[in-house]
């Protein structure tokens, strides 16, 4: 058979060729006869009465259906179109003007889209649904989430509300494309080590509804409406004398392609070589020749020129903005005088703690003098030894130490199970265990194996206790282990201020602080073999301590330290607890529960505090009335507690205010020096702090009252004020001026021109629609 075909193959080839030639000739000729030349039909009559043919309209529709943004998404696109519909039709609001009469005609197409969009499910990680597109939108693109929900809530796809939501969603996704969404989802996946990444995400299309072009979003009917409107506008522009040459249109197209070419070159997948090659390749892919492309884009160029020149005709005067920004940019440089942070009380508990501290350290003789004011901070201070007898919590002593510590219980880890059992069954140790644990007394065991068997028969809890005690005894039998551990301990150098009661204490296991401090006081300084080689009070925590430096005498704790380390909280609670005991002795019914038991202090603490500090509260109320007669705004608060807080140190700050005003040359003597240790002294802790502040009208939450600041002349002092940010304070005006504001005015003028320009474009679009 094969031999037959090989022998006559030339004849077969000739016959097949003849048949193919005859077939092509016949059917090709028949097609010509049957169809004839296809005629270009008239699509619509333009506003100037001219005919617009279907080919011209289709060319423009094809050109506008996708744009340069679609090129970057790698799903096709058109680099010749620089987002004309997005920027010139949708963002300006023109689409919402011209679409209204034509929405019923687009209803069928829009309805089918809306049905699909309502079925759309945004991406979520299959293993962790809290990582999802909607969650990313909520944080990074809330406008997408808002428009997405609004569009899917619509019932009539052809309503103006539905179209507005569609436009807003389209523009929002342009600002936050699916590429950003995918990157953020990947980032969130990496935040959870236990989460397996979704490998399919790499290949998934996260674009909303799977749309990638203008046509996908709005349909052919919408594109045809826009194209007709653009052509009509171009005809009107030509009728008004606007002209564009082919070279101008081509230059516009080349500029668009060049921008797209430069952007595409950043992509690793881009294979273009030259700009001209890229231009020709995209023209071929678009399916148009250069003349048809220029003719279609000419309509867009005319449209833009007509609209933009009307927009540019708007003039916006900078004068109103200049006056506005000049006012907002006025500033005042001031020297601000405030209380230290720890004296800027936030609540009544802070006031109560200060009262306890002030009363504790104040020499009672101070209040017996003429004109004494209990609301002023104490200046005559009680002797340290006297205070120590009453409030040892408020007395401290300074030490500079090098120390390391060892927990003896941790050494039990050196004792293994086998060694523990061997120790337990020895005769002398067995007797010790029988004395410590009576349950072993009834066990009669002579040999080691019998004793181990007896131990194994004990319940788990008892056996654990016996083993722990045994290991402790073994460690006690090897003091060299503890000595070696202390020798190996790292010695850290620390400055410590120790007080015998209250506050924090860094040495765990030391219960008798006074005894410990006496040992520190007797130890030689910088001893190479200190007597505190293995100091302990509880037999568990051991310290190796070298005393490097110590104060000659104890000192009083400052209010800042006593407040921060909890000392004053402990003292206040102790005072209130004692006050509650006294109150209960009178058996008041309001402090009893239904069961007859006393209410816990925590429930009645505020009432007990008000009762205990009743005299202070009356003084603060009188001070408030006194201050309001001099400065009505100082303590003028609706909240009585806030007024009391503001007035607690108002007499002190007013005293400083008067001294600084009267003798400004001595201002340093009333202020804290940030570089000096004087701030830690008892009397100097009441000094004020000074800072330089620039107050600008436009900025919120200022540390001073700005209305007064801009009225005062340089070198003038303000009145006393209470500010939520700076507390009780006053200031001195240094200089006034105006910050540069020209750039802000320019930006505002540009913004106003843009907003008004868009209004003009929408108005013009409506006029053209009616023409």
XYZ file of C-alpha atoms in Angstrom:
771
model
C 0.000 0.000 0.000
C 2.751 2.413 0.986
C 4.698 1.370 -2.089
C 1.664 2.354 -4.224
C 1.509 5.851 -2.718
C 5.270 6.364 -3.089
C 5.118 5.303 -6.759
C 2.266 7.712 -7.663
C 2.922 10.516 -5.112
C 3.631 13.161 -7.783
C 0.271 12.483 -9.429
C -1.509 12.809 -6.028
C 0.271 16.121 -5.287
C -0.725 17.576 -8.665
C -4.362 16.503 -8.233
C -4.617 17.933 -4.685
C -3.072 21.233 -5.825
C -5.582 21.601 -8.673
C -8.534 20.958 -6.327
C -7.306 23.499 -3.751
C -6.744 26.210 -6.389
C -10.182 25.674 -7.924
C -11.862 25.731 -4.463
C -10.216 28.963 -3.347
C -10.943 30.604 -6.695
C -14.607 29.640 -6.634
C -15.444 30.435 -3.035
C -13.452 33.643 -3.046
C -15.201 34.895 -6.156
C -18.560 33.759 -4.826
C -18.003 35.710 -1.661
C -17.320 38.845 -3.668
C -20.403 38.399 -5.742
C -22.616 37.499 -2.821
C -21.512 40.193 -0.334
C -20.307 42.951 -2.521
C -18.492 45.933 -0.941
C -19.621 46.614 2.656
C -20.969 50.171 3.089
C -20.277 52.385 6.143
C -23.607 53.364 7.733
C -24.462 56.629 9.456
C -24.321 56.226 13.260
C -25.957 59.559 14.221
C -26.375 63.169 13.125
C -24.063 65.524 15.047
C -25.175 68.815 16.602
C -23.859 70.751 13.612
C -25.991 68.637 11.201
C -23.079 66.589 9.862
C -23.181 62.829 9.571
C -21.060 60.732 11.900
C -20.404 57.293 10.440
C -20.313 54.060 12.370
C -16.625 53.490 11.638
C -15.693 56.890 13.128
C -17.808 56.256 16.226
C -16.461 52.707 16.649
C -12.881 53.915 16.335
C -13.400 56.360 19.207
C -15.248 53.780 21.315
C -12.421 51.292 20.747
C -9.854 53.923 21.693
C -11.658 54.879 24.925
C -12.668 51.355 26.023
C -9.316 50.820 27.782
C -6.480 53.088 28.811
C -2.873 53.249 29.981
C -3.782 52.082 33.517
C -4.940 48.777 32.049
C -1.493 48.307 30.445
C 0.101 48.313 33.917
C -2.256 45.569 35.090
C -0.875 43.188 32.405
C -4.348 42.341 31.125
C -4.130 44.396 27.985
C -4.795 48.054 27.622
C -4.245 51.090 25.500
C -1.197 53.320 26.101
C -2.550 55.916 23.640
C -5.390 56.794 26.041
C -4.127 58.619 29.174
C -7.202 57.743 31.269
C -9.449 60.243 29.477
C -12.758 58.860 30.741
C -11.461 58.445 34.313
C -9.937 61.901 34.646
C -11.980 64.083 32.287
C -15.416 62.456 32.455
C -15.774 60.595 35.761
C -13.611 62.587 38.209
C -14.982 65.916 36.994
C -18.593 64.801 37.462
C -19.440 65.290 33.763
C -20.588 61.666 33.507
C -23.205 62.197 36.218
C -24.551 65.197 34.253
C -24.852 63.611 30.832
C -25.942 60.103 31.880
C -29.260 61.004 33.527
C -31.472 61.134 30.380
C -29.917 57.949 28.976
C -29.926 55.673 32.025
C -33.201 53.927 31.015
C -31.603 52.944 27.681
C -28.639 51.388 29.542
C -30.815 49.586 32.096
C -30.619 46.094 30.583
C -26.834 46.084 30.433
C -26.398 47.682 33.873
C -28.894 45.290 35.485
C -27.011 42.206 34.292
C -23.809 43.710 35.691
C -25.369 44.538 39.054
C -26.703 40.984 39.430
C -23.192 39.660 38.871
C -21.714 42.191 41.281
C -24.115 41.217 44.066
C -22.958 37.599 43.744
C -19.295 38.607 43.933
C -17.413 37.396 47.041
C -14.231 39.336 47.881
C -11.103 37.325 48.607
C -10.390 35.883 52.056
C -7.617 33.525 53.146
C -9.009 29.953 53.164
C -7.238 29.161 56.471
C -7.804 32.475 58.234
C -10.859 34.412 57.100
C -9.832 37.436 59.187
C -7.223 38.083 56.477
C -9.430 39.329 53.680
C -9.910 41.986 51.041
C -12.666 43.666 53.057
C -10.438 43.850 56.136
C -7.642 45.483 54.089
C -10.096 47.938 52.527
C -11.419 48.878 55.970
C -7.927 49.971 57.093
C -6.227 51.185 53.912
C -9.005 52.089 51.455
C -12.247 52.777 53.347
C -13.672 54.579 50.315
C -13.639 51.250 48.420
C -15.508 49.494 51.205
C -18.079 52.297 51.441
C -18.772 52.461 47.678
C -18.715 48.648 47.411
C -21.483 48.331 50.015
C -23.474 51.222 48.529
C -23.422 49.726 45.014
C -24.568 46.294 46.166
C -27.393 47.819 48.207
C -28.983 49.291 45.056
C -32.159 47.743 43.688
C -32.387 49.757 40.458
C -29.158 49.435 38.450
C -30.182 52.352 36.204
C -30.794 54.851 38.987
C -28.554 57.876 39.382
C -27.628 56.646 42.905
C -26.460 53.305 41.520
C -24.434 54.964 38.776
C -22.851 57.378 41.282
C -21.881 54.449 43.526
C -20.429 52.604 40.507
C -18.356 55.630 39.504
C -17.103 56.163 43.067
C -16.138 52.494 43.391
C -14.334 52.516 40.035
C -12.329 55.620 40.982
C -11.570 54.252 44.466
C -10.115 51.053 43.009
C -8.015 53.117 40.637
C -6.472 54.795 43.677
C -5.966 51.426 45.431
C -5.557 48.766 42.711
C -5.634 45.007 43.233
C -1.816 44.851 43.139
C -1.668 46.826 46.423
C -4.369 44.600 47.875
C -2.411 41.436 47.095
C 0.811 42.837 48.596
C -0.938 43.780 51.860
C -2.602 40.379 52.153
C 0.802 38.719 51.707
C 2.237 41.006 54.392
C -0.550 40.085 56.813
C 0.013 36.367 56.185
C 3.647 36.754 57.286
C 2.581 38.192 60.637
C 1.357 34.756 61.772
C 3.995 32.018 61.915
C 1.352 29.325 62.272
C -0.531 30.384 59.137
C 0.127 28.537 55.903
C 0.292 31.055 53.001
C -2.298 30.764 50.259
C -0.130 29.678 47.310
C -3.021 30.178 44.883
C -3.072 33.896 45.727
C -0.152 34.458 43.354
C -2.326 33.494 40.404
C -5.642 34.895 41.611
C -7.146 38.002 40.089
C -8.231 40.251 42.978
C -9.700 42.966 40.759
C -13.199 43.956 41.825
C -15.752 41.773 40.016
C -12.936 40.685 37.663
C -13.213 44.002 35.799
C -10.132 45.456 34.085
C -11.334 48.177 31.719
C -13.851 50.987 31.356
C -16.010 48.721 29.198
C -15.999 46.006 31.876
C -17.237 48.484 34.457
C -19.792 50.508 32.491
C -20.657 48.572 29.317
C -20.862 49.355 25.616
C -23.927 51.590 25.889
C -22.100 53.893 28.319
C -19.025 54.032 26.088
C -21.145 54.845 23.045
C -22.906 57.649 24.954
C -19.542 59.152 26.016
C -18.101 58.804 22.513
C -21.109 60.569 20.944
C -20.887 63.337 23.530
C -17.160 63.819 22.867
C -17.701 63.958 19.103
C -20.527 66.480 19.493
C -18.403 68.609 21.804
C -15.557 68.485 19.277
C -17.976 69.662 16.538
C -19.105 72.561 18.757
C -15.492 73.447 19.512
C -14.653 73.532 15.798
C -17.716 75.690 15.194
C -16.365 78.163 17.771
C -13.026 78.368 15.976
C -10.972 75.779 17.889
C -8.501 73.999 15.629
C -5.902 71.266 16.148
C -3.447 69.997 13.544
C -2.500 66.379 12.913
C 0.947 67.112 14.375
C -0.586 68.361 17.640
C -2.748 65.248 17.910
C 0.213 62.986 17.116
C 2.399 64.750 19.700
C -0.303 64.183 22.292
C -0.437 60.486 21.432
C 3.353 60.134 21.486
C 3.497 61.814 24.913
C 0.928 59.328 26.237
C 2.814 56.353 24.793
C 6.131 57.654 26.139
C 4.719 57.895 29.670
C 3.377 54.353 29.390
C 6.685 53.141 27.889
C 8.727 54.584 30.767
C 6.370 53.039 33.299
C 6.406 49.649 31.547
C 10.227 49.536 31.465
C 10.198 49.068 35.259
C 8.390 45.755 34.784
C 10.631 42.670 34.566
C 8.206 41.154 32.042
C 8.447 44.083 29.618
C 10.093 43.110 26.296
C 9.881 46.384 24.344
C 13.041 47.786 22.786
C 12.637 51.370 21.534
C 9.889 53.934 21.959
C 9.090 53.843 18.229
C 8.970 50.038 18.258
C 6.679 50.146 21.265
C 4.443 52.718 19.507
C 4.119 50.582 16.359
C 3.561 47.354 18.294
C 0.769 48.902 20.412
C -0.784 50.449 17.273
C -0.822 47.009 15.639
C -2.297 45.440 18.763
C -4.999 48.123 18.864
C -5.992 47.134 15.310
C -5.919 50.662 13.897
C -3.663 52.503 11.492
C -2.086 55.836 12.417
C -4.501 57.984 10.396
C -7.576 56.416 12.018
C -5.958 56.774 15.453
C -5.223 60.482 14.875
C -8.741 61.131 13.599
C -10.294 59.484 16.676
C -7.994 61.194 19.205
C -8.557 64.611 17.574
C -12.061 64.559 19.115
C -10.525 64.094 22.585
C -7.982 66.897 22.064
C -10.709 69.293 20.917
C -12.927 68.281 23.840
C -10.144 68.942 26.346
C -9.125 72.238 24.842
C -12.689 73.478 24.819
C -13.392 72.471 28.425
C -10.008 73.376 29.875
C -9.933 76.844 28.376
C -13.324 77.529 29.938
C -12.001 76.190 33.245
C -8.832 78.268 32.996
C -10.886 81.405 32.468
C -11.765 81.374 36.183
C -9.876 83.902 38.290
C -9.504 83.370 42.024
C -8.194 86.251 44.103
C -5.564 85.257 46.709
C -6.481 88.198 48.988
C -9.160 86.438 51.084
C -6.861 83.462 51.556
C -3.918 85.736 52.393
C -5.829 87.449 55.187
C -7.047 84.105 56.477
C -3.641 82.394 56.476
C -1.901 85.481 57.804
C -4.190 85.322 60.835
C -3.721 81.556 61.276
C 0.080 81.810 61.021
C 0.528 84.456 63.676
C 2.711 83.210 66.502
C 3.889 84.273 69.924
C 7.129 83.116 71.552
C 6.752 82.892 75.313
C 8.612 81.791 78.408
C 6.230 79.371 80.100
C 6.450 78.871 83.873
C 4.882 75.671 85.171
C 4.926 73.433 88.203
C 7.051 70.282 87.956
C 5.200 67.379 86.405
C 4.757 65.579 89.718
C 2.995 68.643 91.170
C 0.516 68.915 88.291
C -2.176 66.937 90.077
C -4.590 64.927 87.966
C -7.141 63.887 90.587
C -8.082 64.301 94.226
C -6.028 61.274 95.258
C -2.917 63.164 94.070
C -3.995 66.105 96.232
C -4.514 63.795 99.223
C -1.060 62.243 98.792
C 0.499 65.693 98.639
C -1.356 66.695 101.802
C -0.005 63.684 103.687
C 3.529 64.376 102.448
C 3.426 68.118 103.215
C 2.012 67.580 106.695
C 4.548 64.848 107.414
C 7.695 66.825 106.562
C 6.514 70.285 107.682
C 7.802 71.631 110.969
C 4.612 72.371 112.981
C 6.133 75.675 114.106
C 5.797 77.026 110.565
C 2.004 77.215 110.815
C 2.093 79.118 114.103
C 3.609 82.248 112.580
C 1.654 85.277 111.439
C 0.175 84.952 107.951
C 0.915 81.233 107.807
C -0.881 79.439 104.972
C -1.292 75.684 105.199
C -1.853 75.543 101.415
C 1.705 76.732 100.735
C 4.346 74.002 100.404
C 6.420 73.569 103.586
C 9.568 75.677 103.894
C 10.517 74.740 107.480
C 11.278 71.050 107.359
C 11.117 68.623 110.238
C 14.458 67.152 111.374
C 15.242 63.846 109.710
C 15.473 61.908 112.958
C 12.116 63.265 114.118
C 10.473 62.379 110.816
C 12.018 58.913 110.927
C 10.251 58.215 114.216
C 6.864 59.214 112.766
C 7.098 58.322 109.057
C 10.142 56.063 108.459
C 8.772 55.521 104.940
C 9.779 59.107 104.058
C 13.424 58.765 105.142
C 16.074 57.159 102.975
C 19.809 56.711 102.788
C 21.999 56.702 99.710
C 24.346 53.794 98.883
C 26.405 52.922 95.846
C 26.822 49.168 95.785
C 28.130 46.329 93.688
C 26.197 43.192 94.367
C 25.164 39.838 93.009
C 22.733 37.270 94.353
C 22.192 33.535 94.462
C 18.985 31.688 95.245
C 20.038 28.684 97.309
C 17.027 26.685 96.188
C 18.347 26.809 92.623
C 21.422 24.859 93.772
C 19.186 21.848 94.368
C 19.307 21.285 90.627
C 22.862 19.966 91.164
C 21.412 17.049 93.123
C 20.269 14.212 90.880
C 17.545 11.657 91.586
C 19.985 8.851 92.282
C 21.990 10.953 94.732
C 18.776 12.009 96.498
C 17.660 8.393 96.967
C 21.083 7.329 98.160
C 21.096 10.098 100.758
C 17.576 9.308 101.978
C 18.236 5.619 102.769
C 21.388 6.217 104.836
C 20.855 5.489 108.531
C 21.495 8.962 109.928
C 19.505 10.664 107.201
C 16.625 8.200 107.531
C 16.302 9.147 111.193
C 16.230 12.849 110.245
C 13.468 12.183 107.728
C 11.449 10.164 110.246
C 11.627 13.099 112.682
C 10.585 15.622 109.996
C 7.924 13.428 108.398
C 6.028 11.345 111.023
C 4.496 9.115 108.339
C 7.940 7.536 107.924
C 8.126 6.665 111.648
C 5.802 3.684 111.234
C 7.872 2.253 108.393
C 10.215 -0.401 109.690
C 12.877 -0.937 107.118
C 16.323 -2.208 107.771
C 17.960 -2.322 104.357
C 18.274 0.416 101.756
C 16.024 -1.498 99.343
C 13.306 -1.856 101.969
C 13.444 1.889 102.701
C 13.204 2.740 98.991
C 10.236 0.400 98.682
C 8.600 2.122 101.635
C 9.166 5.538 100.057
C 7.699 4.352 96.748
C 4.511 3.296 98.537
C 3.884 6.854 99.768
C 1.400 9.052 97.920
C 2.822 11.370 95.264
C 2.476 14.580 97.297
C 4.293 13.202 100.354
C 7.098 11.757 98.223
C 7.667 15.123 96.488
C 7.917 16.939 99.843
C 10.423 14.378 101.185
C 12.576 14.584 98.059
C 12.580 18.406 98.150
C 13.608 18.405 101.819
C 16.324 15.853 101.107
C 17.818 17.930 98.318
C 17.791 20.992 100.596
C 19.714 19.071 103.246
C 22.232 17.864 100.685
C 22.846 21.469 99.570
C 23.292 22.472 103.235
C 25.944 19.797 103.554
C 27.921 21.401 100.711
C 28.539 25.056 101.617
C 31.256 25.117 98.988
C 28.521 25.006 96.331
C 27.014 28.241 97.644
C 30.453 29.872 97.955
C 31.313 28.933 94.363
C 27.984 30.257 93.090
C 28.473 33.585 94.895
C 32.026 33.872 93.548
C 30.658 33.306 90.027
C 27.755 35.741 90.430
C 27.965 38.868 88.288
C 28.289 41.974 90.449
C 26.230 44.873 89.084
C 26.919 48.394 90.240
C 23.785 50.208 91.358
C 22.880 53.409 93.175
C 20.234 52.624 95.755
C 18.212 54.861 98.080
C 17.013 52.565 100.816
C 14.399 53.299 103.441
C 13.451 51.132 106.353
C 9.744 50.966 105.499
C 7.557 51.457 102.461
C 8.358 51.980 98.805
C 10.352 49.504 96.759
C 13.248 47.446 98.115
C 15.568 45.615 95.705
C 16.827 42.916 98.081
C 14.433 39.971 98.081
C 14.351 37.979 101.301
C 15.504 40.878 103.489
C 12.704 41.504 105.982
C 14.536 43.537 108.612
C 15.661 46.505 106.533
C 17.026 48.448 109.512
C 19.385 45.590 110.423
C 20.480 45.260 106.800
C 21.242 48.991 106.535
C 23.243 48.865 109.793
C 25.378 46.098 108.278
C 25.919 48.240 105.153
C 26.914 51.198 107.310
C 29.530 49.149 109.205
C 31.038 47.465 106.138
C 34.410 48.847 104.955
C 34.337 50.653 101.616
C 35.707 48.924 98.523
C 36.780 45.849 100.507
C 38.259 43.108 98.305
C 36.956 40.484 100.749
C 33.838 42.162 102.118
C 32.118 40.913 105.228
C 28.950 40.793 103.114
C 30.307 37.791 101.244
C 27.179 35.675 101.813
C 24.544 37.853 103.473
C 21.089 36.387 104.002
C 18.121 36.803 106.296
C 15.858 34.014 105.063
C 18.433 31.321 104.319
C 17.349 31.236 100.684
C 18.467 34.497 99.070
C 22.189 35.139 99.514
C 24.005 38.324 98.517
C 27.597 39.188 97.873
C 27.849 42.955 98.389
C 30.666 45.489 98.064
C 29.900 48.941 99.464
C 31.500 51.541 97.181
C 30.008 54.701 98.657
C 27.379 55.736 101.200
C 25.868 58.927 102.511
C 26.922 60.183 105.901
C 23.352 60.607 107.067
C 19.817 59.738 105.957
C 17.710 62.242 104.051
C 14.055 62.959 103.444
C 12.493 61.430 100.356
C 11.297 63.969 97.779
C 7.635 64.107 96.841
C 8.435 63.002 93.266
C 10.211 59.852 94.453
C 7.684 59.006 97.175
C 4.876 59.427 94.657
C 6.481 57.374 91.885
C 7.692 54.413 93.961
C 4.332 53.835 95.651
C 5.377 55.053 99.103
C 2.658 57.704 99.285
C 0.002 55.328 97.995
C 0.870 52.951 100.820
C 0.835 55.786 103.369
C -2.492 57.156 102.121
C -4.123 53.731 102.263
C -2.746 53.255 105.784
C -4.157 56.640 106.848
C -7.554 55.936 105.304
C -7.660 52.473 106.850
C -7.039 53.992 110.307
C -9.675 56.648 109.593
C -12.159 53.922 108.658
C -11.465 52.145 111.952
C -12.291 55.360 113.817
C -15.448 55.883 111.771
C -16.646 52.318 112.434
C -16.324 52.894 116.182
C -19.278 55.276 115.813
C -21.240 52.494 114.044
C -22.645 54.563 111.144
C -25.373 52.688 109.263
C -24.291 53.877 105.802
C -21.122 51.764 106.007
C -22.919 48.513 106.835
C -23.892 45.856 104.306
C -27.234 44.051 104.372
C -25.653 41.096 106.154
C -24.433 43.385 108.944
C -20.778 43.243 107.870
C -18.749 46.400 107.280
C -18.326 47.425 103.657
C -14.791 46.966 102.276
C -12.660 50.106 102.361
C -12.371 50.056 98.568
C -16.130 50.696 98.296
C -16.206 53.644 100.699
C -12.705 55.051 100.202
C -13.924 58.322 98.668
C -16.358 58.958 101.536
C -13.708 58.191 104.152
C -11.223 60.458 102.360
C -13.730 63.333 102.252
C -14.336 62.885 105.954
C -10.657 62.634 106.883
C -9.606 65.593 104.701
C -12.644 67.696 105.540
C -10.520 70.593 106.826
C -8.432 70.620 103.639
C -11.545 70.653 101.432
C -12.925 73.687 103.286
C -9.596 75.489 102.818
C -9.616 74.703 99.088
C -13.185 76.005 98.712
C -12.191 79.257 100.451
C -9.117 79.507 98.227
C -11.328 79.087 95.181
C -13.503 82.024 96.224
C -10.391 84.062 96.973
C -8.825 83.329 93.559
C -12.034 84.089 91.688
C -12.028 87.566 93.172
C -8.579 88.153 91.620
C -8.704 85.985 88.493
C -12.233 84.772 87.719
C -11.087 82.235 85.134
C -8.442 80.491 87.261
C -10.599 78.072 89.261
C -13.869 78.516 87.412
C -14.815 74.896 86.755
C -18.185 73.184 86.916
C -16.532 70.251 88.650
C -15.834 71.069 92.291
C -12.999 68.524 92.417
C -11.281 70.063 89.377
C -11.532 73.508 90.969
C -10.008 72.151 94.162
C -7.168 70.512 92.218
C -6.408 73.799 90.434
C -6.463 75.746 93.700
C -4.287 73.397 95.758
C -1.024 75.131 94.788
C -2.430 78.362 93.364
C -1.193 80.370 96.354
C 2.329 79.015 95.831
C 2.358 79.690 92.064
C 0.897 83.169 92.575
C 3.675 83.878 95.076
C 6.309 82.817 92.514
C 4.514 84.826 89.807
C 4.680 87.982 91.932
C 8.369 87.483 92.789
C 9.390 86.902 89.176
C 7.411 89.956 88.004
C 8.889 92.157 90.719
C 12.490 90.931 90.444
C 13.008 89.379 87.022
C 16.784 89.577 87.512
C 16.484 86.938 90.274
C 14.319 84.599 88.257
C 16.937 81.819 88.397
C 16.493 81.507 92.164
C 12.853 80.534 91.662
C 13.486 77.964 88.932
C 14.755 74.432 88.699
C 18.109 73.956 87.015
C 17.827 70.871 84.781
C 21.596 70.307 85.038
C 21.762 70.559 88.807
C 21.027 68.065 91.572
C 19.217 70.796 93.498
C 15.933 69.399 92.163
C 16.311 66.514 94.588
C 16.560 68.738 97.653
C 13.497 69.035 99.837
C 12.881 72.804 99.651
C 13.990 73.256 96.058
C 11.505 70.664 94.852
C 8.788 73.356 94.911
C 10.611 75.530 92.360
C 9.013 76.156 88.963
C 10.156 74.946 85.585
C 10.668 77.273 82.622
C 10.418 76.378 78.952
C 10.325 78.298 75.690
C 7.199 77.753 73.638
C 6.057 78.985 70.242
C 2.281 79.306 70.094
C 0.726 79.439 66.611
C -2.935 80.354 66.127
C -3.663 77.453 63.793
C -2.424 74.746 66.156
C -4.873 73.097 68.600
C -4.257 72.058 72.224
C -1.945 74.918 73.150
C -0.215 75.036 76.566
C -1.478 78.616 77.111
C -4.600 80.691 76.471
C -3.802 82.162 73.043
C -6.362 85.000 73.011
C -4.569 86.734 75.863
C -1.128 85.940 74.418
C -1.728 87.855 71.187
C -2.975 90.899 73.090
C -0.073 91.195 75.531
C 2.931 93.293 74.616
C 6.469 91.828 74.608
C 7.981 91.486 78.142
C 4.474 91.451 79.667
C 3.400 88.666 82.008
C 0.120 86.836 81.726
C -2.305 86.207 84.547
C -2.336 82.868 86.333
C -4.218 80.285 84.320
C -5.066 76.598 84.597
C -4.460 74.725 81.353
C -5.247 71.058 80.762
C -1.875 70.637 79.068
C 0.424 72.689 81.331
C -1.579 72.783 84.568
C -1.333 75.851 86.806
C 0.970 78.222 84.934
C 1.785 81.699 83.634
C 4.062 83.058 80.912
C 6.049 86.025 79.711
C 5.704 87.233 76.110
C 9.057 87.337 74.279
C 8.310 88.005 70.631
C 5.497 88.028 68.098
C 5.591 87.286 64.394
C 4.020 85.592 61.384
C 5.142 82.301 59.878
C 5.509 82.087 56.059
C 2.156 81.309 54.503
C 2.535 82.031 50.770
C 2.714 78.333 49.820
C -0.501 77.604 51.701
C -2.258 80.498 49.928
C -1.049 79.247 46.553
C -2.278 75.708 47.306
C -5.634 77.064 48.405
C -5.982 79.185 45.248
C -5.155 76.159 43.083
C -7.638 74.043 45.036
C -10.344 76.704 44.693
C -9.705 77.070 40.961
C -9.913 73.310 40.557
C -13.203 73.070 42.466
C -14.736 76.025 40.649
C -13.342 74.727 37.378
C -15.108 71.448 37.836
C -18.330 73.275 38.567
C -17.837 75.205 35.319
C -17.179 71.967 33.425
C -20.340 70.368 34.811
C -22.364 73.465 33.966
C -20.861 73.564 30.474
C -21.581 69.842 30.031
C -25.228 70.466 30.878
C -25.418 73.355 28.399
C -23.898 71.221 25.643
C -26.266 68.369 26.474
C -29.254 70.647 25.920
C -27.904 72.143 22.695
